[in-house]
Short mmCIF file of C-alpha atoms in Angstrom, two decimals:
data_model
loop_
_atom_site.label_atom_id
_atom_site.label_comp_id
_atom_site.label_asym_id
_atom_site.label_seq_id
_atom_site.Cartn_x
_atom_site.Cartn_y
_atom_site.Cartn_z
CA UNK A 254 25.38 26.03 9.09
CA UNK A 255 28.61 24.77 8.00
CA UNK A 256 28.01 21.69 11.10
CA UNK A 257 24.58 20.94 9.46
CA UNK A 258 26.02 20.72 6.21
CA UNK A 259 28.88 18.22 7.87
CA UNK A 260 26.04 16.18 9.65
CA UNK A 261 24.33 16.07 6.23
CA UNK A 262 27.32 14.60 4.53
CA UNK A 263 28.10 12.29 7.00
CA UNK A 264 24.44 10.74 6.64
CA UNK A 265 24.61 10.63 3.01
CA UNK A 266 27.98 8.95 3.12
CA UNK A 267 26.38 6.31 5.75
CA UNK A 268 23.20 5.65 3.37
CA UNK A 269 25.89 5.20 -0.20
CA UNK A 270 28.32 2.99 2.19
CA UNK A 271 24.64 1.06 2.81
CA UNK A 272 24.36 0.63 -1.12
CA UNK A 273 27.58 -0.23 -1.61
CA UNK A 274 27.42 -3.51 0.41
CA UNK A 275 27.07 -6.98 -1.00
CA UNK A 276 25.13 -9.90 0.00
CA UNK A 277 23.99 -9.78 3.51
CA UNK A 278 26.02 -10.95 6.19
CA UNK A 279 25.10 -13.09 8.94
CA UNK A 280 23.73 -11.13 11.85
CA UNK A 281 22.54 -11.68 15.34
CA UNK A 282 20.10 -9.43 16.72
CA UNK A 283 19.81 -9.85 20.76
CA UNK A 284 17.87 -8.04 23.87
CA UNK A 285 14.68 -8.02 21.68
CA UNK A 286 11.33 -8.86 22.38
CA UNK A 287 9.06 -10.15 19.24
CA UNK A 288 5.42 -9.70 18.45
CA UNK A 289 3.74 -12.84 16.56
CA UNK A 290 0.85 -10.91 14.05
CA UNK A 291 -0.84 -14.03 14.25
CA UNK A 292 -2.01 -13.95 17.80
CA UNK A 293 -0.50 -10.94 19.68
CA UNK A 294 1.63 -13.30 21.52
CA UNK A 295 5.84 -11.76 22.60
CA UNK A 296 8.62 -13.36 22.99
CA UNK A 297 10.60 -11.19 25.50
CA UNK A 298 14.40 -10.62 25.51
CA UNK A 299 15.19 -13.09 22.62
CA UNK A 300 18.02 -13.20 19.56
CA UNK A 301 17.31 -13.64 16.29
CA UNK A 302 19.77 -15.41 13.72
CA UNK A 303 19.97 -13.83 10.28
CA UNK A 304 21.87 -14.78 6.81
CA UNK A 305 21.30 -14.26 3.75
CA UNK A 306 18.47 -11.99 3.87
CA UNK A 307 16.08 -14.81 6.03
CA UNK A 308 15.55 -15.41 9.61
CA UNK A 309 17.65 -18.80 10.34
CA UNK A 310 16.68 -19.01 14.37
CA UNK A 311 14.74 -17.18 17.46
CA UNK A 312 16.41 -18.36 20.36
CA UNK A 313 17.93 -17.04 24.08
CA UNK A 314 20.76 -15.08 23.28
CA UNK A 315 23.25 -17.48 25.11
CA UNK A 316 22.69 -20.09 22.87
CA UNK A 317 23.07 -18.43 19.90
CA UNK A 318 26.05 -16.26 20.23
CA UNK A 319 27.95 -20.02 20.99
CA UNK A 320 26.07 -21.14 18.05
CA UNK A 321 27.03 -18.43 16.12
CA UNK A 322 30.25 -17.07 17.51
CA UNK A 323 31.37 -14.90 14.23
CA UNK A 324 28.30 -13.58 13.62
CA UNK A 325 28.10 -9.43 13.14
CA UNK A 326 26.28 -9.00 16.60
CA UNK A 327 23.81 -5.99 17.43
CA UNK A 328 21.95 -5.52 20.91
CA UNK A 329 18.22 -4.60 20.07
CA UNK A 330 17.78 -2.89 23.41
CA UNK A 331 14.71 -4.21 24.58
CA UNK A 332 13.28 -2.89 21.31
CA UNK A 333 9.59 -4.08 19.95
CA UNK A 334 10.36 -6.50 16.53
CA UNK A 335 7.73 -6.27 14.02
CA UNK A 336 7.45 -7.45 10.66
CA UNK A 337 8.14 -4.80 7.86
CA UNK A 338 4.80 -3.47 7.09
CA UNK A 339 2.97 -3.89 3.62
CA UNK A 340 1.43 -0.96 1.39
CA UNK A 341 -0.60 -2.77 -0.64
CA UNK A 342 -2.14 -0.09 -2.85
CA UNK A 343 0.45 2.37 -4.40
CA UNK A 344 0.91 3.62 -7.63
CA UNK A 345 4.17 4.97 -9.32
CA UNK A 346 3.50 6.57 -11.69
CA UNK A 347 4.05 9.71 -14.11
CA UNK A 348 6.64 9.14 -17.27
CA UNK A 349 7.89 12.86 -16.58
CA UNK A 350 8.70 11.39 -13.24
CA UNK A 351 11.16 8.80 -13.10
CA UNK A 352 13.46 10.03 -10.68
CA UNK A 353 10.98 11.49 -8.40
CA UNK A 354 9.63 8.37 -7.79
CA UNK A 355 13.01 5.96 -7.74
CA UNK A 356 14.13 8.65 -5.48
CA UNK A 357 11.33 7.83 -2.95
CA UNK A 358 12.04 4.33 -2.89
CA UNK A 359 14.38 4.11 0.05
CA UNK A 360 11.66 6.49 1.85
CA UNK A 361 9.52 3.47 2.16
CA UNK A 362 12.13 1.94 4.00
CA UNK A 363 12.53 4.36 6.40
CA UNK A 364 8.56 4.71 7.35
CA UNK A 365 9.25 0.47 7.77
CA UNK A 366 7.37 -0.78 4.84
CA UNK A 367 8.91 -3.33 3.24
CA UNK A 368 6.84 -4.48 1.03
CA UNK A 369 4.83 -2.63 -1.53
CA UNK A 370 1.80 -3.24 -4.02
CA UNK A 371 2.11 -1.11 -7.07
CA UNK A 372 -1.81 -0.89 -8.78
CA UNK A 373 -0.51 -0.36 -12.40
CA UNK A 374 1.00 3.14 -14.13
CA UNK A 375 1.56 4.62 -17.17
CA UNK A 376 5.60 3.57 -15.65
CA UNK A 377 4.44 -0.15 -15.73
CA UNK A 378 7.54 -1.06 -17.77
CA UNK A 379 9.96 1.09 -15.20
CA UNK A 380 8.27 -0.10 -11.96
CA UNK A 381 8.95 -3.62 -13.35
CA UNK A 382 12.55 -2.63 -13.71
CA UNK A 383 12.73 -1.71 -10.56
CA UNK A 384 10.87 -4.87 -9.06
CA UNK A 385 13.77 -6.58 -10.70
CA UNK A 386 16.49 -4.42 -9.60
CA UNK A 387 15.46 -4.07 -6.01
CA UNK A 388 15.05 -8.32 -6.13
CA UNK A 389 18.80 -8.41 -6.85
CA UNK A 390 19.60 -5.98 -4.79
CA UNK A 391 20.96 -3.32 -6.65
CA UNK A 392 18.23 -0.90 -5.79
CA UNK A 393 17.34 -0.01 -2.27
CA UNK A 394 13.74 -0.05 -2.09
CA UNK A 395 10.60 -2.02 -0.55
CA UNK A 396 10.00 -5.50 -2.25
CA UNK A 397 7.52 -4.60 -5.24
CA UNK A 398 4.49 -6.99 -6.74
CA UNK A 399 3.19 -4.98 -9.80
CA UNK A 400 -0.02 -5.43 -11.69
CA UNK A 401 2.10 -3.40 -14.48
CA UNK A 402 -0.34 -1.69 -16.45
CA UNK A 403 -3.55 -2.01 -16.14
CA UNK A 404 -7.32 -3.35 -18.30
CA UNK A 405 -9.40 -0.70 -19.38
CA UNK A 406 -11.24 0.43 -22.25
CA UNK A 407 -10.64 2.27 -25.39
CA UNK A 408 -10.16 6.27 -24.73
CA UNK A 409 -9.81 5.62 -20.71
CA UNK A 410 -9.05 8.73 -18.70
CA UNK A 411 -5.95 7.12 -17.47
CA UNK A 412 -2.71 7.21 -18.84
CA UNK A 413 -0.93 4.08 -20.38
CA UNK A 414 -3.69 1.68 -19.60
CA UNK A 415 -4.31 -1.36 -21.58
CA UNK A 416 -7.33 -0.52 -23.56
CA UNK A 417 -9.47 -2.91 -24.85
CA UNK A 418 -12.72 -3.70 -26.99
CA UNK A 419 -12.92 -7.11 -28.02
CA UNK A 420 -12.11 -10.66 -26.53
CA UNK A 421 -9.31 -10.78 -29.05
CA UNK A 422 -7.55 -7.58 -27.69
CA UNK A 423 -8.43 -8.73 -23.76
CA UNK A 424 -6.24 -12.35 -24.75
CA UNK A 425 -3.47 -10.19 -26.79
CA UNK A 426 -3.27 -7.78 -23.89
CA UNK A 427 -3.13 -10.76 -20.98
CA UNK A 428 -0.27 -12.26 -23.25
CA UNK A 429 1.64 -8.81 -22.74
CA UNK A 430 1.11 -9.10 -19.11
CA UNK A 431 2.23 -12.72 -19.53
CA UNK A 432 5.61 -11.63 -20.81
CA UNK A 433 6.14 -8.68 -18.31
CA UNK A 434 5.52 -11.19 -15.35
CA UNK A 435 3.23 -9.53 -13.71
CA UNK A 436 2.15 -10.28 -10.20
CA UNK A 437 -1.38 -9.61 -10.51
CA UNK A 438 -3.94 -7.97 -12.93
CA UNK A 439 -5.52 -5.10 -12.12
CA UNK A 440 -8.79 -3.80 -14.21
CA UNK A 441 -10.66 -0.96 -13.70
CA UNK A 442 -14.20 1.00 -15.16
CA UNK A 443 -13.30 3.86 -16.43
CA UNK A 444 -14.58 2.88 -20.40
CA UNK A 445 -14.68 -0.99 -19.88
CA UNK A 446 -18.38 -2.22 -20.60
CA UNK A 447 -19.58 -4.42 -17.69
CA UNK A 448 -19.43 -7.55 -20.13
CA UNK A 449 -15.86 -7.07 -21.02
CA UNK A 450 -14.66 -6.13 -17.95
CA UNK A 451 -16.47 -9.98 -16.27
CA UNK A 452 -14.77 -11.83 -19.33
CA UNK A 453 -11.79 -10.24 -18.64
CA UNK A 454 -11.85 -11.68 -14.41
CA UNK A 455 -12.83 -14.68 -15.84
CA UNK A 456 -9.89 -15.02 -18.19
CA UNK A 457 -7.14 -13.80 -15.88
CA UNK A 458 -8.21 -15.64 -13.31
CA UNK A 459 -7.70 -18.74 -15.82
CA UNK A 460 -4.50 -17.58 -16.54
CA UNK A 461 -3.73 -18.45 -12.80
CA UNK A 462 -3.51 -14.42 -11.90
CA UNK A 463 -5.09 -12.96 -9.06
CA UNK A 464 -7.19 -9.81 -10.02
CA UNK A 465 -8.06 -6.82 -8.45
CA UNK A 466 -9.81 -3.53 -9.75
CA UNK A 467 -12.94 -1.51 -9.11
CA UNK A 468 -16.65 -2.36 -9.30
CA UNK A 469 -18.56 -1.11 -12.60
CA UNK A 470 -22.01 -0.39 -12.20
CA UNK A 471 -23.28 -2.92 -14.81
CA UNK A 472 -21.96 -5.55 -12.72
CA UNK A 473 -22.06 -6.73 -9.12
CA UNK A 474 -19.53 -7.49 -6.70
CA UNK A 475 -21.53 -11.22 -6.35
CA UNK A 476 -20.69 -12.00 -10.24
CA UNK A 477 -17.14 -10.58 -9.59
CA UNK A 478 -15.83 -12.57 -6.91
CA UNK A 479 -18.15 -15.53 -8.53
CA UNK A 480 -15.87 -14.81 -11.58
CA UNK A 481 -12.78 -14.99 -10.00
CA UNK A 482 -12.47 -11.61 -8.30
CA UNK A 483 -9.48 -11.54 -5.56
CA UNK A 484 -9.78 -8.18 -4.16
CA UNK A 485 -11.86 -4.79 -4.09
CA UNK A 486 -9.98 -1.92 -4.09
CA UNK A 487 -11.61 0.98 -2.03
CA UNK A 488 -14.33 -0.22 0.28
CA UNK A 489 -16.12 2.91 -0.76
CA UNK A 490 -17.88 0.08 -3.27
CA UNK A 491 -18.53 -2.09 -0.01
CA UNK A 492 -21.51 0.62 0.46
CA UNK A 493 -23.15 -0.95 -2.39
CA UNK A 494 -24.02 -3.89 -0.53
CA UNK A 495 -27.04 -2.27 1.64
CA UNK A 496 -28.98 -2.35 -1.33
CA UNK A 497 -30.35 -4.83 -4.17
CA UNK A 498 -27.50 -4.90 -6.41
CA UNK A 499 -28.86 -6.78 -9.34
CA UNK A 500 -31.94 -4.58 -9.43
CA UNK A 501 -29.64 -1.12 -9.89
CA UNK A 502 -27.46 -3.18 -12.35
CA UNK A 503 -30.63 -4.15 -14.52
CA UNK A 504 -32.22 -0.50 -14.31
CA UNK A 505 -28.56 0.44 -15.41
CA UNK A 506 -28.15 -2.25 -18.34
CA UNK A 507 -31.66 -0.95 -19.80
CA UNK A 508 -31.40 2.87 -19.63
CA UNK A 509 -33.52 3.44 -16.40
CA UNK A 510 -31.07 4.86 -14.44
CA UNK A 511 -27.84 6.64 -15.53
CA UNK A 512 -24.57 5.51 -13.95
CA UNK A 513 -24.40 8.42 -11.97
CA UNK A 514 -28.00 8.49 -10.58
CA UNK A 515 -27.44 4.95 -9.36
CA UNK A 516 -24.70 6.01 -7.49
CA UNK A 517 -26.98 8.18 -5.57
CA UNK A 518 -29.35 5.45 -5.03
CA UNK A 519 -26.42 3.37 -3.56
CA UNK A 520 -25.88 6.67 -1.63
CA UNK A 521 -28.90 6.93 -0.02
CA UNK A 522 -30.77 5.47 3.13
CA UNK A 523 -27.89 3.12 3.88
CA UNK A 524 -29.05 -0.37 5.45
CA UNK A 525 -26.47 -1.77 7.66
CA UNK A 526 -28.26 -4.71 8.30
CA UNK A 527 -28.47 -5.83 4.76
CA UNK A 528 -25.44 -5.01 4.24
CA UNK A 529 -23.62 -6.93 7.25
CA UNK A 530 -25.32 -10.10 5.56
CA UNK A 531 -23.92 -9.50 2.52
CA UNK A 532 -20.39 -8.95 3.91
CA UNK A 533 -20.47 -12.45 5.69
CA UNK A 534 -21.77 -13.98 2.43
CA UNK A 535 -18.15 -12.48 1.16
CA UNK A 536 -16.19 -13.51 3.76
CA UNK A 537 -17.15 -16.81 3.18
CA UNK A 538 -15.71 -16.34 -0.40
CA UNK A 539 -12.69 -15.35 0.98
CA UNK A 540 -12.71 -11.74 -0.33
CA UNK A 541 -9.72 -9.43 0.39
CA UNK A 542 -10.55 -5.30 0.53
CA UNK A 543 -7.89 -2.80 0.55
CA UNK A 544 -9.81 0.48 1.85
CA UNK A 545 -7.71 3.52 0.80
CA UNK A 546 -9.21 5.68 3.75
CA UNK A 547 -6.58 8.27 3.75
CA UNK A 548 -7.71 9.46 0.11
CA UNK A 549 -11.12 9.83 1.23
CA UNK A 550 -10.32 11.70 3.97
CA UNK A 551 -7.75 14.11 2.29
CA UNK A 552 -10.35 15.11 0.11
CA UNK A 553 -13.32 15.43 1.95
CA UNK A 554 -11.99 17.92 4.91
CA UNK A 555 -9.66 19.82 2.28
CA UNK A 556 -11.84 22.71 2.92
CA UNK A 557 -10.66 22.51 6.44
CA UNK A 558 -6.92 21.50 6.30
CA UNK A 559 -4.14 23.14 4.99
CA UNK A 560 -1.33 20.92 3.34
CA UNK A 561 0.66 23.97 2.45
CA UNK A 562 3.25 23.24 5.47
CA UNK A 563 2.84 19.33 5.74
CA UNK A 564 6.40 18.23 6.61
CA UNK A 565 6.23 15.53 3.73
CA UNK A 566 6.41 18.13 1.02
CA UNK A 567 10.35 18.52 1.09
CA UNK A 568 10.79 15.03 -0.33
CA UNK A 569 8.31 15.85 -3.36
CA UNK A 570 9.54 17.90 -6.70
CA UNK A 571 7.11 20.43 -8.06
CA UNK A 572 6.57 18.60 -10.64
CA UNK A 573 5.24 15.82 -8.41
CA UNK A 574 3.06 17.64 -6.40
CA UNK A 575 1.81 20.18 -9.09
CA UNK A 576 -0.39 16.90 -9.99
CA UNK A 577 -2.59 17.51 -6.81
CA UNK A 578 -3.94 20.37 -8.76
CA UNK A 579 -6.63 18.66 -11.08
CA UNK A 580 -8.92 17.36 -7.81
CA UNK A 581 -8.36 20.96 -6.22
CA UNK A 582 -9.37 22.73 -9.03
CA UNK A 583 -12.21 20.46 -9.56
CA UNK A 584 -13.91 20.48 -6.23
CA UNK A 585 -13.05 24.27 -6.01
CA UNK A 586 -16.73 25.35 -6.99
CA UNK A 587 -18.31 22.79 -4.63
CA UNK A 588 -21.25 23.58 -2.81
CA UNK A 589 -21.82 23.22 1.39
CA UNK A 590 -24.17 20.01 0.20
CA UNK A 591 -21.30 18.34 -1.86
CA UNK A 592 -18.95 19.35 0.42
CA UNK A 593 -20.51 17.38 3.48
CA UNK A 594 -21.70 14.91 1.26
CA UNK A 595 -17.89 13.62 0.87
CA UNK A 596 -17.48 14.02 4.58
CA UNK A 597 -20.60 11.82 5.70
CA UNK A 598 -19.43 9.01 2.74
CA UNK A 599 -15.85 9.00 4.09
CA UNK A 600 -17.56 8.59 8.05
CA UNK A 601 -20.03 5.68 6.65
CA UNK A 602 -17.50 4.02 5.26
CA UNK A 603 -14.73 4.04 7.72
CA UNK A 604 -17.69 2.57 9.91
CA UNK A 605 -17.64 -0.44 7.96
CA UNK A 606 -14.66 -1.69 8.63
CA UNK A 607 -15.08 -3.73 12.01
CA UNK A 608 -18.35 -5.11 10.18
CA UNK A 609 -15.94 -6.21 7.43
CA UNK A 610 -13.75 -7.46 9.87
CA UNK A 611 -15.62 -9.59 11.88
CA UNK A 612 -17.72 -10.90 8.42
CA UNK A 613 -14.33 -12.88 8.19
CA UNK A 614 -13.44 -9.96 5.20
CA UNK A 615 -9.23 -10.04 4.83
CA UNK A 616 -8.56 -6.34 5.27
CA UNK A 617 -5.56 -5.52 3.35
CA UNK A 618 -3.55 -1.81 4.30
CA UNK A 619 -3.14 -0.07 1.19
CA UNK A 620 -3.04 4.11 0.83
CA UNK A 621 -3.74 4.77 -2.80
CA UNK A 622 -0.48 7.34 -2.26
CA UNK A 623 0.26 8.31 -6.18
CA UNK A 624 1.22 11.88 -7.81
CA UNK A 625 -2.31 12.12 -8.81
CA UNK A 626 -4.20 11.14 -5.84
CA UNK A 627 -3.93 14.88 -3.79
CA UNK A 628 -1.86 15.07 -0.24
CA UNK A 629 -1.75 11.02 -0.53
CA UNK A 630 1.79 10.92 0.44
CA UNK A 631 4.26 7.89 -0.66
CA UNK A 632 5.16 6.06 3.04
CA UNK A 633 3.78 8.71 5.05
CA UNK A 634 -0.30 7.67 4.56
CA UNK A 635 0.26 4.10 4.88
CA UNK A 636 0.87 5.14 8.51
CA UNK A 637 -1.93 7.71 8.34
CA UNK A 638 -4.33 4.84 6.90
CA UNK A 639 -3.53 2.68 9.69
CA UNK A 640 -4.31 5.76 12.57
CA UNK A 641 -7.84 5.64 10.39
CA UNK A 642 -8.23 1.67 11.02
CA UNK A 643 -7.75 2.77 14.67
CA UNK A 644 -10.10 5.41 14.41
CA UNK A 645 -12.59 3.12 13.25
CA UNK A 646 -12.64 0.76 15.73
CA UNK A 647 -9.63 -1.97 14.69
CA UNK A 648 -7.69 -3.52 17.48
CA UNK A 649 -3.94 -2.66 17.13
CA UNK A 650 -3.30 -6.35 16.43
CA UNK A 651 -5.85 -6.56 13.66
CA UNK A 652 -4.06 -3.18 12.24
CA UNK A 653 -0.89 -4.94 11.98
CA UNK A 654 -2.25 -8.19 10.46
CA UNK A 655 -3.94 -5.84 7.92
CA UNK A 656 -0.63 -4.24 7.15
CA UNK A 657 1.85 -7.34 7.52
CA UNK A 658 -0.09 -10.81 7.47
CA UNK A 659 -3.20 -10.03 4.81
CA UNK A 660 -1.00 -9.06 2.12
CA UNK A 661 0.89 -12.06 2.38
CA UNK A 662 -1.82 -14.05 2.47
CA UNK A 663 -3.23 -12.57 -0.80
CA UNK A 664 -0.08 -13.10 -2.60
CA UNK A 665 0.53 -16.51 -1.26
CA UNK A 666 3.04 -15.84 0.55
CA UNK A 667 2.51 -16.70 3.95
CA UNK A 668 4.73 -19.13 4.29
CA UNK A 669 8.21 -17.18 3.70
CA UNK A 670 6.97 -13.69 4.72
CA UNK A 671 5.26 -11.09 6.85
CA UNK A 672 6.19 -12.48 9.96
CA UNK A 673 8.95 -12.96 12.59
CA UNK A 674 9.81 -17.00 12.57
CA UNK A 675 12.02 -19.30 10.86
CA UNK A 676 11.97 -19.34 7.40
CA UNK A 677 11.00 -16.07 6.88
CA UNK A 678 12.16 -13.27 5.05
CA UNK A 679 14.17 -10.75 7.12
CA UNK A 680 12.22 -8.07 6.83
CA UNK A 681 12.01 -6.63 10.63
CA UNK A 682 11.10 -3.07 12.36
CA UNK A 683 12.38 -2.31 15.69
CA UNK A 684 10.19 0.17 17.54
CA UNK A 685 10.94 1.73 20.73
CA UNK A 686 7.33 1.00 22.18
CA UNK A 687 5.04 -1.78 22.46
CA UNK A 688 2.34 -1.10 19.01
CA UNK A 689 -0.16 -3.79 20.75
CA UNK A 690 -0.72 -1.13 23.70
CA UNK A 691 -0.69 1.64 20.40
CA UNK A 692 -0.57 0.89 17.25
CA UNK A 693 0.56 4.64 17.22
CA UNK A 694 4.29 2.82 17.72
CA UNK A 695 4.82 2.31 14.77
CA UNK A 696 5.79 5.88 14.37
CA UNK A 697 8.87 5.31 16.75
CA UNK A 698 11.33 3.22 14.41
CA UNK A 699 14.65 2.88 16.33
CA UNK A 700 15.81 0.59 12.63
CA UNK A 701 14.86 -1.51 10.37
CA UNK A 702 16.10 -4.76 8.65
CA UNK A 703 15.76 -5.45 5.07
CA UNK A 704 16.39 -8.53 3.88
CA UNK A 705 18.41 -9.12 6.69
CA UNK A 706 20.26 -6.05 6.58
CA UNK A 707 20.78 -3.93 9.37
CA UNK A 708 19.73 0.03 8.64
CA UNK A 709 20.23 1.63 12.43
CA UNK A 710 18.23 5.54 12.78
CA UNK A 711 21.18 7.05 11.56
CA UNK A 712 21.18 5.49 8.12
CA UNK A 713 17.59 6.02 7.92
CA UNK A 714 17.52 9.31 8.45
CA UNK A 715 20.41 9.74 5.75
CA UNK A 716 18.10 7.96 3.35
CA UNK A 717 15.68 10.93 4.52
CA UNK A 718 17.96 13.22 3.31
CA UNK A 719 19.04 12.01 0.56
CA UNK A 720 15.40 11.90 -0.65
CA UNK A 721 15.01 15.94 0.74
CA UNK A 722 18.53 16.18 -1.02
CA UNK A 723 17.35 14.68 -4.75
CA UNK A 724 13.97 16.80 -4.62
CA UNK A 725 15.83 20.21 -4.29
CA UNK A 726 18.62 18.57 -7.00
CA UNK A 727 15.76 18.00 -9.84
CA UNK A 728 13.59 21.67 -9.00
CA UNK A 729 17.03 23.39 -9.48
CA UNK A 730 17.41 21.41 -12.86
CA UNK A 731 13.77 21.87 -13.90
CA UNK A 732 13.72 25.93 -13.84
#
């Protein structure tokens, strides 16, 4: 006991001597071979020159270490480099939650995402203190693009949303967003009429923003992305295609058909045909869709699976977790019917995603992981997300332009991230095996670099514990 507790300490004092340092030094990272996203090409036993947090030179090692003879110098032992991989649908959220969430942070690190898309919270304002802080570095944590908080209307289900009824309120709550610098806008359905919810693509689109959100059912996804419409989130609304939209919207619009019922009729006799023409109508447009698979599939075999004993659970309060209670104790009382209902909708649409693919459809990696989305783990389901792409038919090279390239692209940001080359930022993931053979290698992180510093397995797995170490710290409070 007393030499775990030692090893503990040691780790811990590894990952606050991490914290402690300044700005990045120069470093030279040698005997590595490096995987270009955009074609699957490697570059075998090379060095790469870092300083100041971006990639300077990929060269032979013998010409660099001349080149940069005081350089802090680490051999990558024939390790597979990677760019840091993207999460580009997360939420933190929960204002009783603060330091549950900050505290999972340097988790994301340690899984090797680097890069994070936060979908709007009730802890807008925090998360954008954090964006800040972790830009400065004086928070260890994934770089974070933020929608904030996000459009909805008046009385929405969702905590801290910006709810709106008028044009007026949409332009005062778009200036608010203005002054928070927000990354994106995000707008969802919940009480947003279909009118209001168009006006308001159309006007934060003008605003230069690119927006993101759900699909109501008095609209189509042709007038969204018409309207300015950068991304769907959850292809789950991708099923909609195999059927006449504009027909189900008007039946909607005039009473024939309640919102729910034409969710069934979407639901029903799926045409993959249609729908595959409608896709490369979309790719055309240039549409981005983050998926969220891992939700789906959480929810629809949690008859079958028990979570009780998932190893993620020691890095996640009570108070965190006791949120996965409200979807439980909702589908509790489901019938057989429902219950393989959810399973056949989560198979159909995992199915779509080499049709989206090859419709020219940028898939971005995103897990939906959030207190209130159940078992959706923070770090942990990105991974499980991208074992789904697999699953579905994805090449591992297409996985890891989904999770590295795509969201880079959507941001604009191609051109001084995601990707090992001069320029970039140096944000880098050693793995011990090759993740074009199996993308399942991403699993087997021997370090990571953010920003061009170096965090080797033993400072990872320090940040580990001092994420299992905070959790038991703030139940122990809490009682």
């Amino acid at each position: 006991m007393k030499q775990k507790l030692f090893l503990i300490a040691v780790l811990l004092s590894a990952y606050s001597q991490l914290i402690a340092q300044g700005v990045n030094p120069k470093l030279l990272l040698y005997n590595v071979n490096v995987i270009s996203v955009f074609d699957g090409s490697i570059r075998k036993n090379v060095a790469i020159m870092m300083e100041g947090g971006e990639i300077l030179t990929i060269e032979k090692y013998e010409t660099l270490r001349k080149k940069f003879a005081n350089s802090r110098t680490i051999d990558g032992k024939n390790k597979f480099v990677i760019p840091g991989l993207w999460d580009m649908h997360i939420h933190l959220e929960g204002v009783d939650l603060v330091p549950d969430n900050k505290a999972l942070l340097p988790v994301f690190i340690a899984y090797g995402i680097t890069t994070v898309r936060d979908c709007a919270s009730d802890l807008g304002e925090q998360v954008l203190k954090w964006r800040n802080q972790i830009n400065h570095d004086s928070l260890v944590g994934p770089t974070i693009f933020t929608a904030g908080k996000k459009l909805e209307g008046r009385n929405s289900i969702w905590k801290g949303d910006l709810e709106i009824a008028t044009e007026v309120e949409l332009n005062q709550m778009l200036d608010m967003l203005d002054k928070y610098q927000v990354d994106f806008v995000k707008i969802t359905e919940n009480t947003l009429s279909g009118d209001l919810f168009l006006k308001s693509v159309q006007a934060a689109k003008a605003r230069c923003y690119r927006v993101s959100g759900h699909v109501p059912y008095d609209l189509t996804i042709t007038e969204l992305v018409a309207a300015g419409f950068s991304s769907i989130e959850h292809a789950s609304y991708m099923l909609r295609l195999d059927a006449d939209e504009e027909e189900v919207k008007q039946s909607v619009l005039s009473g024939k058909l309640t919102k729910g019922e034409a969710g069934q009729k979407y639901a029903k006799n799926f045409d993959q045909a249609r729908a595959i023409v409608a896709y490369e109508k979309l790719g055309q447009k240039g549409l981005f869709v983050c998926p969220t698979l891992i939700g789906s599939r959480q929810l629809a075999f949690l008859d079958e699976n028990d979570h009780q004993k998932d190893d993620f659970l020691k890095y996640l309060t009570q108070r965190f977790t006791a949120n996965y209670a409200w979807r439980i104790n909702r589908m509790a009382h489901d019938t057989d019917e429902q219950k393989q209902q959810r399973k056949d909708s989560y198979d159909l649409v995992k199915k779509q995603l080499p049709y989206l693919q090859k419709a020219g459809i940028k898939i971005i990696a995103g897990s939906d992981a959030a207190a209130l989305n159940t078992y959706v783990y923070p770090a942990e389901s990105l991974i499980d997300e991208l074992m789904i792409f697999k699953e579905a038919g994805l090449t591992p090279l297409e996985i890891l332009q989904a999770a590295t390239i795509n969201g880079a692209s959507y941001f604009g940001k191609l051109d001084k991230m995601a990707s090992v080359e001069e320029g970039k930022v140096a944000d880098l993931v050693l793995l011990d095996k090759n993740p074009l053979e199996d993308i399942g290698a991403i699993r087997s992180i021997f370090a990571v670099i953010r920003k061009g510093r170096y965090y080797d397995r033993v400072t990872l797995d320090g940040m580990l514990k001092q994420a299992q170490h905070t959790k038991v710290s703030l139940d122990l409070e809490r009682k």
